[in-house]
mmCIF file of C-alpha atoms in Angstrom:
data_model
loop_
_atom_site.group_PDB
_atom_site.id
_atom_site.type_symbol
_atom_site.label_atom_id
_atom_site.label_comp_id
_atom_site.label_asym_id
_atom_site.label_seq_id
_atom_site.Cartn_x
_atom_site.Cartn_y
_atom_site.Cartn_z
ATOM 1 C CA MET I 1 0.208 -0.065 0.158
ATOM 2 C CA ASN I 2 1.882 3.180 -1.261
ATOM 3 C CA THR I 3 -0.934 5.622 -0.614
ATOM 4 C CA VAL I 4 -2.443 7.806 2.127
ATOM 5 C CA SER I 5 -5.908 6.341 0.459
ATOM 6 C CA GLU I 6 -4.926 2.706 0.311
ATOM 7 C CA ARG I 7 -4.103 2.410 4.017
ATOM 8 C CA LEU I 8 -6.748 4.549 5.119
ATOM 9 C CA LYS I 9 -9.420 1.933 2.849
ATOM 10 C CA TYR I 10 -7.706 -1.064 4.137
ATOM 11 C CA ALA I 11 -7.758 0.715 7.653
ATOM 12 C CA LEU I 12 -11.840 1.428 7.185
ATOM 13 C CA LEU I 13 -12.381 -1.981 5.516
ATOM 14 C CA VAL I 14 -10.029 -4.204 8.716
ATOM 15 C CA ARG I 15 -11.806 -2.538 11.392
ATOM 16 C CA ASP I 16 -14.963 -2.724 9.762
ATOM 17 C CA ILE I 17 -15.939 1.589 10.098
ATOM 18 C CA SER I 18 -17.668 3.035 7.220
ATOM 19 C CA GLN I 19 -16.759 6.493 6.066
ATOM 20 C CA ALA I 20 -19.516 8.091 7.664
ATOM 21 C CA GLU I 21 -19.076 6.540 11.168
ATOM 22 C CA LEU I 22 -15.364 7.441 10.421
ATOM 23 C CA ALA I 23 -15.698 11.146 9.410
ATOM 24 C CA ARG I 24 -18.035 11.155 13.242
ATOM 25 C CA LYS I 25 -15.802 10.049 14.916
ATOM 26 C CA ILE I 26 -12.825 12.751 13.954
ATOM 27 C CA GLY I 27 -15.566 15.358 13.418
ATOM 28 C CA VAL I 28 -14.925 16.122 9.672
ATOM 29 C CA THR I 29 -17.853 15.196 6.311
ATOM 30 C CA ARG I 30 -18.257 12.149 4.791
ATOM 31 C CA GLY I 31 -17.107 14.067 2.102
ATOM 32 C CA ALA I 32 -13.933 15.117 3.625
ATOM 33 C CA ILE I 33 -13.128 11.338 4.175
ATOM 34 C CA SER I 34 -14.471 10.781 0.811
ATOM 35 C CA ASN I 35 -11.862 13.029 -0.660
ATOM 36 C CA LEU I 36 -9.072 11.514 0.511
ATOM 37 C CA ILE I 37 -9.656 8.055 -0.238
ATOM 38 C CA ASN I 38 -10.165 8.935 -3.673
ATOM 39 C CA LYS I 39 -7.217 10.806 -3.588
ATOM 40 C CA VAL I 40 -9.288 14.848 -4.670
ATOM 41 C CA SER I 41 -7.944 15.931 -1.379
ATOM 42 C CA GLN I 42 -4.180 16.018 -1.508
ATOM 43 C CA GLY I 43 -3.483 17.371 2.117
ATOM 44 C CA LEU I 44 -4.140 15.465 5.484
ATOM 45 C CA SER I 45 -3.127 17.672 8.677
ATOM 46 C CA ALA I 46 -1.623 16.372 11.189
ATOM 47 C CA GLU I 47 -4.428 16.641 13.556
ATOM 48 C CA ASN I 48 -6.725 15.460 11.122
ATOM 49 C CA ALA I 49 -4.393 12.310 10.945
ATOM 50 C CA LEU I 50 -4.070 11.804 14.571
ATOM 51 C CA LYS I 51 -7.586 11.935 14.857
ATOM 52 C CA ILE I 52 -7.578 9.289 12.536
ATOM 53 C CA ALA I 53 -5.417 7.164 12.977
ATOM 54 C CA GLU I 54 -6.570 7.367 16.829
ATOM 55 C CA ALA I 55 -10.530 6.325 15.349
ATOM 56 C CA LEU I 56 -9.272 3.711 13.473
ATOM 57 C CA GLU I 57 -6.837 2.344 16.393
ATOM 58 C CA VAL I 58 -3.605 2.823 13.550
ATOM 59 C CA ASP I 59 -0.069 3.752 14.244
ATOM 60 C CA PRO I 60 0.026 7.463 12.605
ATOM 61 C CA TYR I 61 3.323 6.340 11.071
ATOM 62 C CA TRP I 62 1.623 3.510 9.115
ATOM 63 C CA LEU I 63 -0.933 6.036 7.826
ATOM 64 C CA VAL I 64 0.731 8.379 7.182
ATOM 65 C CA PHE I 65 4.537 7.619 5.732
ATOM 66 C CA GLY I 66 3.746 3.319 5.131
ATOM 67 C CA ARG I 67 5.824 2.779 8.173
ATOM 68 C CA GLY I 68 5.381 0.483 10.853
ATOM 69 C CA GLU I 69 2.406 -2.031 11.687
ATOM 70 C CA GLY I 70 -1.097 -1.417 9.670
ATOM 71 C CA PRO I 71 -4.305 -2.825 11.905
ATOM 72 C CA VAL I 72 -3.616 -6.318 11.277
ATOM 73 C CA THR I 73 -0.074 -8.142 12.168
ATOM 74 C CA LYS I 74 0.700 -12.254 11.189
ATOM 75 C CA ARG I 75 0.239 -12.219 13.988
ATOM 76 C CA ASP I 76 -3.090 -11.937 14.702
ATOM 77 C CA ILE I 77 -3.988 -14.115 11.268
ATOM 78 C CA ASN I 78 -4.652 -17.466 12.737
ATOM 79 C CA PHE I 79 -3.279 -20.270 10.568
ATOM 80 C CA GLY I 80 -5.129 -23.006 12.114
ATOM 81 C CA LEU I 81 -4.605 -26.073 9.262
ATOM 82 C CA GLY I 82 -6.950 -28.223 11.319
ATOM 83 C CA ASN I 83 -9.953 -25.483 9.997
ATOM 84 C CA LEU I 84 -7.917 -24.313 6.920
ATOM 85 C CA THR I 85 -11.297 -26.203 4.441
ATOM 86 C CA SER I 86 -13.753 -23.985 6.339
ATOM 87 C CA THR I 87 -11.494 -21.405 6.836
ATOM 88 C CA ARG I 88 -11.209 -21.383 3.069
ATOM 89 C CA GLU I 89 -15.348 -21.642 2.303
ATOM 90 C CA GLU I 90 -16.022 -18.767 4.823
ATOM 91 C CA ALA I 91 -13.521 -16.794 3.109
ATOM 92 C CA LYS I 92 -15.273 -17.346 -0.342
ATOM 93 C CA LYS I 93 -18.822 -17.142 0.926
ATOM 94 C CA LEU I 94 -17.669 -13.490 2.116
ATOM 95 C CA ILE I 95 -15.384 -12.480 -1.387
ATOM 96 C CA SER I 96 -18.777 -13.242 -3.440
ATOM 97 C CA THR I 97 -20.680 -10.916 -1.291
ATOM 98 C CA MET I 98 -18.261 -8.131 -1.398
ATOM 99 C CA PRO I 99 -19.134 -4.889 -3.450
ATOM 100 C CA ASN I 100 -16.998 -4.885 -6.664
ATOM 101 C CA ASP I 101 -14.555 -2.317 -5.762
ATOM 102 C CA ASN I 102 -13.232 -3.799 -2.611
ATOM 103 C CA LEU I 103 -12.067 -6.903 -4.205
ATOM 104 C CA GLU I 104 -8.653 -5.382 -5.373
ATOM 105 C CA LEU I 105 -8.190 -4.073 -2.257
ATOM 106 C CA VAL I 106 -8.852 -7.373 -0.799
ATOM 107 C CA VAL I 107 -6.662 -9.256 -3.381
ATOM 108 C CA LYS I 108 -4.128 -6.607 -2.360
ATOM 109 C CA VAL I 109 -4.265 -7.867 1.345
ATOM 110 C CA LEU I 110 -4.211 -11.222 0.837
ATOM 111 C CA LYS I 111 -1.412 -10.896 -1.346
ATOM 112 C CA GLN I 112 0.950 -9.286 1.704
ATOM 113 C CA PHE I 113 0.496 -12.463 4.010
ATOM 114 C CA VAL I 114 1.099 -15.178 1.021
ATOM 115 C CA ASN I 115 4.498 -15.619 2.742
ATOM 116 C CA VAL I 116 3.577 -16.274 6.665
#
């Protein structure tokens, strides 16, 4: 994930928080969050970056610069081999119901953990 936009989308997805909910939590409009995600807004104030990081429980350095750990770490993922088949089936169900615009982001996330 190379941009603030990509990291913000990822954190929202992982935390299961909507743009509107995040906007309410940090005191901005949903449009302001949408503009960040869609790269319409080129700037992110330090104050809002810290508020977003706190609301999403992520490292602000990760959010802004891509350094450090994001909201999901390798140790957070359970790779229990005993349940691998049911986990795959659950993942297939989840992906089949996901809106198409989120699929690209999911693929990027999954590719990060291929070598775990």
